[in-house]
Amino acid sequence: MRIVYADNAATTSVSRTALEAMLPYFTEHYGNPSTIYSVGREARRALDTAREKVAKALGTEAKEIYFTGGGTEADNWAIRGTAELRQKKGKHIITTAIEHHAVLHTCKDLEKHGYEVTYLPVDEYGRVTADQLRGAIREDTILVSIMAANNEIGTILPIKELCAIAHEKGVLFHTDAVQAVGHIPLDVKELDVDMLSVSAHKFRGPKGIGALYVRRGLSLPPLLTGGGQESGRRSGTENVAGACGMAAALEESVEHMDENVKKVSAMRDRLIEGLLKIPYSRLTGDPVNRLPGTASFVFEFIEGESMILSLDAAGICASSGSACSSGSLDPSHVLTAIGLPHEVAHGSLRLSINECNTEEDIDYILQTLPPIIQRLRDMSPLWEDYIKKFKA
Amino acid sequence: MRIVYADNAATTSVSRTALEAMLPYFTEHYGNPSTIYSVGREARRALDTAREKVAKALGTEAKEIYFTGGGTEADNWAIRGTAELRQKKGKHIITTAIEHHAVLHTCKDLEKHGYEVTYLPVDEYGRVTADQLRGAIREDTILVSIMAANNEIGTILPIKELCAIAHEKGVLFHTDAVQAVGHIPLDVKELDVDMLSVSAHKFRGPKGIGALYVRRGLSLPPLLTGGGQESGRRSGTENVAGACGMAAALEESVEHMDENVKKVSAMRDRLIEGLLKIPYSRLTGDPVNRLPGTASFVFEFIEGESMILSLDAAGICASSGSACSSGSLDPSHVLTAIGLPHEVAHGSLRLSINECNTEEDIDYILQTLPPIIQRLRDMSPLWEDYIKKFKA
Amino acid sequence: MYSEKVLDHFYNPRNVGELPDANAIGTVGNPRCGDIMKIYMKIEDDIIKDISFKTFGCGAAIATSSMATELVKGKTIQEALSLTNSAVTDALDGLPPQKLHCSVLAEEGIKAAIGDYYRRQGIDPEPIVGCSFDCEACHKEHHEH
Amino acid sequence: MYSEKVLDHFYNPRNVGELPDANAIGTVGNPRCGDIMKIYMKIEDDIIKDISFKTFGCGAAIATSSMATELVKGKTIQEALSLTNSAVTDALDGLPPQKLHCSVLAEEGIKAAIGDYYRRQGIDPEPIVGCSFDCEACHKEHHEH
Ligand SMILES: Cc1ncc(COP(=O)(O)O)c(C=O)c1O
Ligand SMILES: Cc1ncc(COP(=O)(O)O)c(C=O)c1O
């Protein structure tokens, strides 16, 4: 069966370049980078090079990049570390209502430990404004953590501007850039953020490796203590192969960013244009400032998981923020935060494409989805009621 | 040049079996295991199977195994998690003076947060006794964390017996089994431990993946919060390829354990016998209850790093607990804990072999090391003084 | 995550649609909660001669609707009332734990339709079918009272 | 981690061994700290005619010993006294940060030997070479006083 993978915001396939960059570090240069003999030196060199590549792609220097076990660890480290570092100054944190759970649940956990968290509401497009942030900062605010781009609706947030406001008030700024890195141009020095989270598997690197950019001079305490790797900041034998794969994938993404953005956003726009022809459909997220690969919708009168299953039967891999697909009773916090009523949010669909997708994939989706939606609506008592109301 | 890798306690090469188990999950079944469509289901199945294999190798069930980003994360999680879970009961933790830094520095960190830690001293072989532990347990003791086998001197500790004492007093027991798993028979149910840390790269799995066994019913709070993976216990997109590699390596290790133990410990014994012929050399660690692959020594009058460099020049990869090789001024805490004076501890050498080593490797080490030691002693003013004292 | 049976009943639901000559209609669930199920029955001589459903909901909701209608079709009202959610689940070769509540919905849907049938006949359904599940509340919240 | 030069001086140390006719011997470091360096000099007419060393220590300690002896061989006492640890490090194309203290040891060793030379001549070395570095304390602790 034809498989059209359109869930690249969930994870991506590892690129050939990334895989090839990893392979030598499993069986050949398998040494521990902390050792001084030949086999270890090879590993150390590879790790150093990987760090330089990641740093370069983010517009900074190697000594500000720390490898982690993924985006979640990077987010946890940034937030928990700052909380510990600055607890004398205060215990107030500001974030948004649409962060990834790696940020949100970490903030919730800190609330149990005496921290106070402000979750900035967002508008219908998932945006927060400078004024909102300015108004929320207090004397005891120690951290602002706002994502660079949202994973469900693709909205890109104005990090540079928001960061400037935090800094005006002397507050540290972290951004979860997991969905942005490798997909849109991004320079930590230009953004001026203090910390930035990265996850390799979102840009065709392997799973289980990420990084945290920590601005020089910020003495973020470690989350994982032990052997003192990563300059004492993140202990644990370094995932050399992972770091090499991540660096290669990121380098490749940045190198081809212009052409990828052009190609991918054109495909995304075709998806959006084509699928908005379906009646009672809406785009979610910012119509202009959005990730090149994210086409996200709600389709009224049907439930998301049944759409995903039907698409799967046709070989299309996509995701939904409906309650059922998350295993809870509520639809995604992001969809409710942008003001969608629950019954509408349940009908959400996210198609996230990247440079591996083709125009034929888009054609196939455009031709496959409408009849699925029709079929599910035909099965839906809500649709029946709605139609009858109009006939009456 | 001939390379003899004899630092398998630091890390190992990934086995062919493990690498092959990983490969399909980079480019083919690259899905996110939390998704419900075909590509994700393949990943989920692989992850489930990996968990079952790891569980089986440890004598338990899949639902008690949680994947982590390595041994360090597993140790941090077990200790920090228990500290949080049981803080109402007390704030006293017992460990030993010879734990890996992943345990020791985590305990030190907890001391800064109001916890009290007893570091049980060890005897000259690195052993702790049941009576020592019994004497150290207090009303407010919440955790005993004792390693299954030491990474520097290879001593195997009597976990089953020690755990029984902790349990007698209602205290949770964690063991850092990073050096033991895959190398010596080990069954969590028989040991009866509450938590056990594993790291894949010590038994020919990849770096950057590990596991924590958590006994059913123990509601260890998560260290990493977020998307709720690993039954809500350890968030972060699962390192599917890593888990598969780890499971395959562990399965293979357990399958061949009997023959490997026989083969490897015979080679180890040849190393010990041969190298103890060098004057002023001593074995470190328990002479009987020791890891099959660890041959560890001190050679007086010389410094470890210069030995490592000289061995490296001959293609032999080994390590030392000397100050210089650790980048600090003090030799390893393990070597001082077993009572070695600093000047002797500086001359430590650890050769750690596994089933990939050959008898020829052993011959080569036995023939290469003695002249290196002679050369370094000839360069040493301590040796000069010592010899003169005897001539006088 | 779903069994083959669940997927079969999702992709090829039995008895889907409206029943023009239904004399028993029950609706349970709440769109806010992401699932709503409407059951149509044609009951004659205490026997469920025909049955159909319409469901807004996830794969499990649709599959359990389909299976539940299959299980009670041609059965007596008494037999239908004794249908349990676990019988539906078992017939589908099980459901993932977080989906078990969907099977409750199917059980409720059948009961709600039968309740409607009694009500149309001027009989108070409560003593017979228990709670009639037609309250406004979300079926989950409902369960908590 | 080590430069090629460091490794060359470690694997092929220059001027290693005892010097039978030395008239200046200095020992610095402490075995407890993992490095001890003994410098032998033959000084004639204020010139270091010959020099050798013995070192117990890591690769950096041995390489800096070797390089330091090379740098002062044939030089006047004054020139030798002006040898800095950074000159030794530079001549070795640098050292890893955690090894920089080893280069201090080399500077100290040279000074200690020259101090010994003066002392043998009945001259108090302190005003000339500064601290004579022969105290019992570990050379690191020493630096803290
Ligand atoms: C915005 C965002 N933050 C954090 C994460 C967590 O990254 P990981 O799953 O690699 O830990 C993800 C993806 O899962 C994400 O989309
Ligand atoms: C005994 C012991 N515990 C913990 C660790 C840490 O494991 P990792 O480096 O995989 O985090 C190691 C090895 O580094 C070890 O030998």
Tab-separated table of N, CA and C in Angstrom, chain C residues 7-130:
chain	number	residue	atom	x	y	z
C	7	LEU	N	-11.342	-2.879	14.339
C	7	LEU	CA	-11.084	-2.180	13.081
C	7	LEU	C	-12.095	-2.587	12.021
C	8	ASP	N	-12.440	-3.864	11.990
C	8	ASP	CA	-13.442	-4.320	11.018
C	8	ASP	C	-14.766	-3.597	11.253
C	9	HIS	N	-15.198	-3.522	12.512
C	9	HIS	CA	-16.473	-2.856	12.803
C	9	HIS	C	-16.384	-1.345	12.616
C	10	PHE	N	-15.167	-0.796	12.700
C	10	PHE	CA	-15.024	0.627	12.424
C	10	PHE	C	-15.088	0.881	10.917
C	11	TYR	N	-14.330	0.099	10.186
C	11	TYR	CA	-14.276	0.331	8.740
C	11	TYR	C	-15.548	-0.121	8.021
C	12	ASN	N	-16.173	-1.168	8.554
C	12	ASN	CA	-17.398	-1.685	7.952
C	12	ASN	C	-18.490	-1.780	8.997
C	13	PRO	N	-18.947	-0.670	9.462
C	13	PRO	CA	-19.922	-0.723	10.550
C	13	PRO	C	-21.219	-1.375	10.090
C	14	ARG	N	-21.781	-2.232	10.950
C	14	ARG	CA	-23.065	-2.865	10.650
C	14	ARG	C	-24.180	-1.944	11.165
C	15	ASN	N	-25.279	-1.970	10.456
C	15	ASN	CA	-26.494	-1.286	10.914
C	15	ASN	C	-26.320	0.222	11.085
C	16	VAL	N	-25.536	0.822	10.212
C	16	VAL	CA	-25.344	2.248	10.351
C	16	VAL	C	-26.430	3.006	9.585
C	17	GLY	N	-26.852	4.135	10.124
C	17	GLY	CA	-27.830	4.980	9.439
C	17	GLY	C	-29.075	5.196	10.273
C	18	GLU	N	-30.033	5.861	9.652
C	18	GLU	CA	-31.300	6.086	10.343
C	18	GLU	C	-32.249	4.926	10.042
C	19	LEU	N	-33.265	4.784	10.878
C	19	LEU	CA	-34.284	3.754	10.637
C	19	LEU	C	-35.599	4.516	10.501
C	20	PRO	N	-36.134	4.595	9.276
C	20	PRO	CA	-37.288	5.483	9.067
C	20	PRO	C	-38.470	5.125	9.960
C	21	ASP	N	-38.711	3.828	10.138
C	21	ASP	CA	-39.904	3.458	10.911
C	21	ASP	C	-39.567	3.062	12.348
C	22	ALA	N	-38.544	3.668	12.897
C	22	ALA	CA	-38.154	3.339	14.273
C	22	ALA	C	-39.250	3.745	15.247
C	23	ASN	N	-39.443	2.914	16.261
C	23	ASN	CA	-40.383	3.298	17.306
C	23	ASN	C	-39.664	3.400	18.660
C	24	ALA	N	-38.347	3.478	18.602
C	24	ALA	CA	-37.542	3.623	19.818
C	24	ALA	C	-36.229	4.285	19.430
C	25	ILE	N	-36.019	5.470	19.959
C	25	ILE	CA	-34.785	6.183	19.627
C	25	ILE	C	-34.138	6.672	20.910
C	26	GLY	N	-32.857	6.381	21.070
C	26	GLY	CA	-32.147	6.850	22.255
C	26	GLY	C	-30.848	7.530	21.852
C	27	THR	N	-30.577	8.619	22.528
C	27	THR	CA	-29.300	9.298	22.270
C	27	THR	C	-28.545	9.426	23.589
C	28	VAL	N	-27.299	9.033	23.587
C	28	VAL	CA	-26.476	9.174	24.797
C	28	VAL	C	-25.147	9.820	24.408
C	29	GLY	N	-24.474	10.306	25.437
C	29	GLY	CA	-23.188	10.970	25.190
C	29	GLY	C	-23.381	12.450	25.004
C	30	ASN	N	-22.277	13.108	24.774
C	30	ASN	CA	-22.289	14.557	24.688
C	30	ASN	C	-21.162	14.979	23.761
C	31	PRO	N	-21.473	15.831	22.783
C	31	PRO	CA	-20.428	16.199	21.839
C	31	PRO	C	-19.209	16.831	22.518
C	32	ARG	N	-19.421	17.525	23.631
C	32	ARG	CA	-18.298	18.094	24.369
C	32	ARG	C	-17.280	17.035	24.753
C	33	CYS	N	-17.776	15.860	25.063
C	33	CYS	CA	-16.904	14.774	25.496
C	33	CYS	C	-16.356	13.992	24.319
C	34	GLY	N	-16.816	14.331	23.142
C	34	GLY	CA	-16.225	13.703	21.969
C	34	GLY	C	-16.943	12.462	21.505
C	35	ASP	N	-18.050	12.077	22.151
C	35	ASP	CA	-18.805	10.976	21.561
C	35	ASP	C	-20.285	11.065	21.881
C	36	ILE	N	-21.040	10.801	20.883
C	36	ILE	CA	-22.482	10.823	21.017
C	36	ILE	C	-23.016	9.686	20.160
C	37	MET	N	-23.986	8.971	20.696
C	37	MET	CA	-24.480	7.787	20.000
C	37	MET	C	-25.996	7.827	19.960
C	38	LYS	N	-26.537	7.559	18.796
C	38	LYS	CA	-27.983	7.579	18.636
C	38	LYS	C	-28.400	6.199	18.143
C	39	ILE	N	-29.297	5.587	18.860
C	39	ILE	CA	-29.742	4.235	18.510
C	39	ILE	C	-31.201	4.293	18.055
C	40	TYR	N	-31.475	3.684	16.912
C	40	TYR	CA	-32.837	3.571	16.399
C	40	TYR	C	-33.249	2.108	16.481
C	41	MET	N	-34.459	1.861	16.988
C	41	MET	CA	-34.943	0.467	17.008
C	41	MET	C	-36.350	0.399	16.470
C	42	LYS	N	-36.614	-0.736	15.877
C	42	LYS	CA	-37.986	-1.076	15.509
C	42	LYS	C	-38.335	-2.274	16.369
C	43	ILE	N	-39.204	-2.039	17.369
C	43	ILE	CA	-39.552	-3.110	18.300
C	43	ILE	C	-40.974	-3.588	17.995
C	44	GLU	N	-41.094	-4.890	17.908
C	44	GLU	CA	-42.427	-5.484	17.691
C	44	GLU	C	-42.530	-6.708	18.584
C	45	ASP	N	-43.621	-6.820	19.326
C	45	ASP	CA	-43.838	-7.970	20.220
C	45	ASP	C	-42.630	-8.198	21.133
C	46	ASP	N	-42.145	-7.098	21.700
C	46	ASP	CA	-41.015	-7.184	22.627
C	46	ASP	C	-39.716	-7.655	21.986
C	47	ILE	N	-39.733	-7.707	20.649
C	47	ILE	CA	-38.525	-8.169	19.960
C	47	ILE	C	-37.940	-7.029	19.129
C	48	ILE	N	-36.626	-6.901	19.188
C	48	ILE	CA	-35.967	-5.852	18.416
C	48	ILE	C	-35.819	-6.362	16.989
C	49	LYS	N	-36.801	-5.988	16.171
C	49	LYS	CA	-36.838	-6.495	14.806
C	49	LYS	C	-35.732	-5.876	13.960
C	50	ASP	N	-35.536	-4.587	14.177
C	50	ASP	CA	-34.486	-3.919	13.395
C	50	ASP	C	-33.823	-2.889	14.294
C	51	ILE	N	-32.617	-2.538	13.948
C	51	ILE	CA	-31.847	-1.597	14.774
C	51	ILE	C	-30.812	-0.908	13.893
C	52	SER	N	-30.554	0.340	14.200
C	52	SER	CA	-29.446	1.029	13.518
C	52	SER	C	-28.879	2.084	14.446
C	53	PHE	N	-27.757	2.682	14.035
C	53	PHE	CA	-27.132	3.694	14.894
C	53	PHE	C	-26.500	4.782	14.041
C	54	LYS	N	-26.305	5.908	14.714
C	54	LYS	CA	-25.431	6.944	14.189
C	54	LYS	C	-24.533	7.367	15.340
C	55	THR	N	-23.257	7.475	15.061
C	55	THR	CA	-22.324	7.809	16.137
C	55	THR	C	-21.334	8.882	15.697
C	56	PHE	N	-21.160	9.850	16.577
C	56	PHE	CA	-20.081	10.817	16.466
C	56	PHE	C	-19.087	10.377	17.525
C	57	GLY	N	-17.908	9.973	17.086
C	57	GLY	CA	-16.959	9.512	18.094
C	57	GLY	C	-15.778	8.813	17.478
C	58	CYS	N	-14.946	8.310	18.340
C	58	CYS	CA	-13.685	7.714	17.902
C	58	CYS	C	-13.927	6.314	17.348
C	59	GLY	N	-12.878	5.669	16.960
C	59	GLY	CA	-12.956	4.333	16.389
C	59	GLY	C	-13.663	3.369	17.311
C	60	ALA	N	-13.349	3.432	18.585
C	60	ALA	CA	-13.957	2.519	19.548
C	60	ALA	C	-15.448	2.802	19.681
C	61	ALA	N	-15.813	4.080	19.654
C	61	ALA	CA	-17.224	4.434	19.793
C	61	ALA	C	-18.018	3.875	18.620
C	62	ILE	N	-17.472	4.020	17.435
C	62	ILE	CA	-18.174	3.525	16.244
C	62	ILE	C	-18.226	1.998	16.241
C	63	ALA	N	-17.104	1.376	16.574
C	63	ALA	CA	-17.071	-0.091	16.566
C	63	ALA	C	-17.990	-0.682	17.635
C	64	THR	N	-18.011	-0.071	18.807
C	64	THR	CA	-18.901	-0.628	19.845
C	64	THR	C	-20.362	-0.398	19.474
C	65	SER	N	-20.654	0.725	18.831
C	65	SER	CA	-22.026	0.948	18.364
C	65	SER	C	-22.424	-0.169	17.422
C	66	SER	N	-21.553	-0.416	16.468
C	66	SER	CA	-21.822	-1.443	15.472
C	66	SER	C	-22.013	-2.810	16.123
C	67	MET	N	-21.111	-3.148	17.009
C	67	MET	CA	-21.182	-4.467	17.648
C	67	MET	C	-22.420	-4.581	18.535
C	68	ALA	N	-22.718	-3.523	19.267
C	68	ALA	CA	-23.874	-3.579	20.161
C	68	ALA	C	-25.154	-3.800	19.367
C	69	THR	N	-25.263	-3.107	18.242
C	69	THR	CA	-26.483	-3.303	17.451
C	69	THR	C	-26.569	-4.739	16.938
C	70	GLU	N	-25.428	-5.276	16.536
C	70	GLU	CA	-25.406	-6.660	16.089
C	70	GLU	C	-25.848	-7.611	17.197
C	71	LEU	N	-25.379	-7.337	18.392
C	71	LEU	CA	-25.632	-8.247	19.515
C	71	LEU	C	-27.096	-8.273	19.949
C	72	VAL	N	-27.797	-7.160	19.741
C	72	VAL	CA	-29.191	-7.159	20.241
C	72	VAL	C	-30.222	-7.334	19.123
C	73	LYS	N	-29.750	-7.286	17.908
C	73	LYS	CA	-30.679	-7.401	16.776
C	73	LYS	C	-31.393	-8.748	16.845
C	74	GLY	N	-32.726	-8.698	16.787
C	74	GLY	CA	-33.516	-9.937	16.828
C	74	GLY	C	-33.718	-10.481	18.232
C	75	LYS	N	-33.140	-9.818	19.216
C	75	LYS	CA	-33.275	-10.292	20.602
C	75	LYS	C	-34.515	-9.666	21.246
C	76	THR	N	-34.917	-10.236	22.374
C	76	THR	CA	-36.032	-9.637	23.122
C	76	THR	C	-35.510	-8.418	23.886
C	77	ILE	N	-36.452	-7.593	24.307
C	77	ILE	CA	-36.078	-6.428	25.114
C	77	ILE	C	-35.315	-6.870	26.349
C	78	GLN	N	-35.809	-7.922	27.003
C	78	GLN	CA	-35.127	-8.416	28.209
C	78	GLN	C	-33.674	-8.762	27.927
C	79	GLU	N	-33.478	-9.512	26.832
C	79	GLU	CA	-32.105	-9.885	26.465
C	79	GLU	C	-31.266	-8.645	26.203
C	80	ALA	N	-31.863	-7.690	25.490
C	80	ALA	CA	-31.121	-6.471	25.159
C	80	ALA	C	-30.744	-5.699	26.416
C	81	LEU	N	-31.663	-5.665	27.363
C	81	LEU	CA	-31.373	-4.923	28.594
C	81	LEU	C	-30.257	-5.580	29.412
C	82	SER	N	-30.083	-6.863	29.192
C	82	SER	CA	-29.035	-7.537	29.962
C	82	SER	C	-27.663	-7.458	29.277
C	83	LEU	N	-27.632	-6.735	28.160
C	83	LEU	CA	-26.339	-6.575	27.477
C	83	LEU	C	-25.419	-5.701	28.333
C	84	THR	N	-24.237	-6.196	28.612
C	84	THR	CA	-23.299	-5.401	29.416
C	84	THR	C	-22.207	-4.833	28.518
C	85	ASN	N	-21.558	-3.796	29.019
C	85	ASN	CA	-20.462	-3.231	28.233
C	85	ASN	C	-19.337	-4.242	28.055
C	86	SER	N	-19.151	-5.106	29.053
C	86	SER	CA	-18.055	-6.059	28.874
C	86	SER	C	-18.399	-7.111	27.832
C	87	ALA	N	-19.695	-7.405	27.664
C	87	ALA	CA	-20.078	-8.336	26.596
C	87	ALA	C	-19.732	-7.739	25.240
C	88	VAL	N	-20.002	-6.428	25.097
C	88	VAL	CA	-19.661	-5.753	23.834
C	88	VAL	C	-18.159	-5.766	23.624
C	89	THR	N	-17.429	-5.422	24.667
C	89	THR	CA	-15.975	-5.384	24.581
C	89	THR	C	-15.409	-6.753	24.232
C	90	ASP	N	-15.916	-7.764	24.916
C	90	ASP	CA	-15.434	-9.123	24.648
C	90	ASP	C	-15.686	-9.517	23.199
C	91	ALA	N	-16.876	-9.161	22.720
C	91	ALA	CA	-17.219	-9.527	21.347
C	91	ALA	C	-16.286	-8.857	20.346
C	92	LEU	N	-15.676	-7.752	20.776
C	92	LEU	CA	-14.733	-7.035	19.900
C	92	LEU	C	-13.280	-7.452	20.157
C	93	ASP	N	-13.116	-8.527	20.918
C	93	ASP	CA	-11.768	-8.963	21.315
C	93	ASP	C	-11.042	-7.894	22.133
C	94	GLY	N	-11.800	-7.176	22.944
C	94	GLY	CA	-11.177	-6.211	23.858
C	94	GLY	C	-10.978	-4.823	23.284
C	95	LEU	N	-10.753	-3.878	24.211
C	95	LEU	CA	-10.495	-2.491	23.846
C	95	LEU	C	-9.313	-2.004	24.679
C	96	PRO	N	-8.566	-1.044	24.166
C	96	PRO	CA	-7.498	-0.468	25.003
C	96	PRO	C	-8.123	0.133	26.270
C	97	PRO	N	-7.422	0.104	27.379
C	97	PRO	CA	-7.986	0.540	28.661
C	97	PRO	C	-8.638	1.921	28.591
C	98	GLN	N	-7.959	2.857	27.928
C	98	GLN	CA	-8.507	4.221	27.914
C	98	GLN	C	-9.748	4.339	27.043
C	99	LYS	N	-10.142	3.235	26.388
C	99	LYS	CA	-11.315	3.266	25.519
C	99	LYS	C	-12.499	2.510	26.109
C	100	LEU	N	-12.317	1.968	27.273
C	100	LEU	CA	-13.385	1.145	27.835
C	100	LEU	C	-14.672	1.941	28.044
C	101	HIS	N	-14.514	3.238	28.314
C	101	HIS	CA	-15.724	4.035	28.555
C	101	HIS	C	-16.621	4.087	27.324
C	102	CYS	N	-16.048	3.882	26.145
C	102	CYS	CA	-16.854	3.885	24.930
C	102	CYS	C	-17.847	2.725	24.921
C	103	SER	N	-17.442	1.607	25.512
C	103	SER	CA	-18.327	0.449	25.507
C	103	SER	C	-19.488	0.674	26.466
C	104	VAL	N	-19.246	1.498	27.476
C	104	VAL	CA	-20.331	1.855	28.382
C	104	VAL	C	-21.402	2.632	27.619
C	105	LEU	N	-20.914	3.483	26.731
C	105	LEU	CA	-21.823	4.289	25.925
C	105	LEU	C	-22.775	3.398	25.124
C	106	ALA	N	-22.252	2.318	24.577
C	106	ALA	CA	-23.082	1.421	23.764
C	106	ALA	C	-24.173	0.776	24.617
C	107	GLU	N	-23.793	0.313	25.777
C	107	GLU	CA	-24.761	-0.278	26.693
C	107	GLU	C	-25.858	0.748	27.025
C	108	GLU	N	-25.386	1.965	27.297
C	108	GLU	CA	-26.339	3.026	27.633
C	108	GLU	C	-27.263	3.355	26.466
C	109	GLY	N	-26.691	3.332	25.271
C	109	GLY	CA	-27.474	3.682	24.079
C	109	GLY	C	-28.634	2.730	23.887
C	110	ILE	N	-28.371	1.454	24.045
C	110	ILE	CA	-29.414	0.443	23.916
C	110	ILE	C	-30.511	0.705	24.956
C	111	LYS	N	-30.075	0.940	26.177
C	111	LYS	CA	-31.042	1.157	27.255
C	111	LYS	C	-31.870	2.411	27.030
C	112	ALA	N	-31.181	3.455	26.531
C	112	ALA	CA	-31.897	4.713	26.290
C	112	ALA	C	-32.975	4.517	25.237
C	113	ALA	N	-32.691	3.750	24.192
C	113	ALA	CA	-33.674	3.521	23.137
C	113	ALA	C	-34.866	2.735	23.690
C	114	ILE	N	-34.559	1.713	24.490
C	114	ILE	CA	-35.651	0.920	25.068
C	114	ILE	C	-36.484	1.782	26.017
C	115	GLY	N	-35.798	2.638	26.772
C	115	GLY	CA	-36.504	3.588	27.645
C	115	GLY	C	-37.453	4.444	26.829
C	116	ASP	N	-37.000	4.897	25.680
C	116	ASP	CA	-37.831	5.722	24.801
C	116	ASP	C	-39.067	4.947	24.349
C	117	TYR	N	-38.813	3.694	24.044
C	117	TYR	CA	-39.915	2.817	23.610
C	117	TYR	C	-41.004	2.753	24.672
C	118	TYR	N	-40.580	2.492	25.940
C	118	TYR	CA	-41.556	2.444	27.029
C	118	TYR	C	-42.257	3.783	27.185
C	119	ARG	N	-41.496	4.849	27.126
C	119	ARG	CA	-42.045	6.176	27.338
C	119	ARG	C	-43.128	6.466	26.304
C	120	ARG	N	-42.819	6.092	25.041
C	120	ARG	CA	-43.818	6.292	23.986
C	120	ARG	C	-45.108	5.527	24.286
C	121	GLN	N	-44.971	4.412	25.004
C	121	GLN	CA	-46.145	3.636	25.360
C	121	GLN	C	-46.773	4.103	26.668
C	122	GLY	N	-46.280	5.180	27.225
C	122	GLY	CA	-46.838	5.706	28.468
C	122	GLY	C	-46.382	4.973	29.704
C	123	ILE	N	-45.330	4.170	29.546
C	123	ILE	CA	-44.806	3.424	30.699
C	123	ILE	C	-43.550	4.133	31.211
C	124	ASP	N	-43.480	4.308	32.531
C	124	ASP	CA	-42.266	4.919	33.078
C	124	ASP	C	-41.108	3.934	32.943
C	125	PRO	N	-40.093	4.284	32.180
C	125	PRO	CA	-39.020	3.306	31.939
C	125	PRO	C	-38.087	3.113	33.134
C	126	GLU	N	-38.040	4.099	34.031
C	126	GLU	CA	-37.040	4.040	35.106
C	126	GLU	C	-36.996	2.712	35.865
C	127	PRO	N	-38.160	2.195	36.323
C	127	PRO	CA	-38.077	0.927	37.085
C	127	PRO	C	-37.557	-0.229	36.230
C	128	ILE	N	-37.691	-0.124	34.934
C	128	ILE	CA	-37.299	-1.243	34.064
C	128	ILE	C	-35.848	-1.128	33.590
C	129	VAL	N	-35.523	0.039	33.016
C	129	VAL	CA	-34.168	0.147	32.444
C	129	VAL	C	-33.216	0.914	33.348
C	130	GLY	N	-33.696	1.411	34.449
C	130	GLY	CA	-32.833	2.251	35.293
C	130	GLY	C	-32.771	3.647	34.715
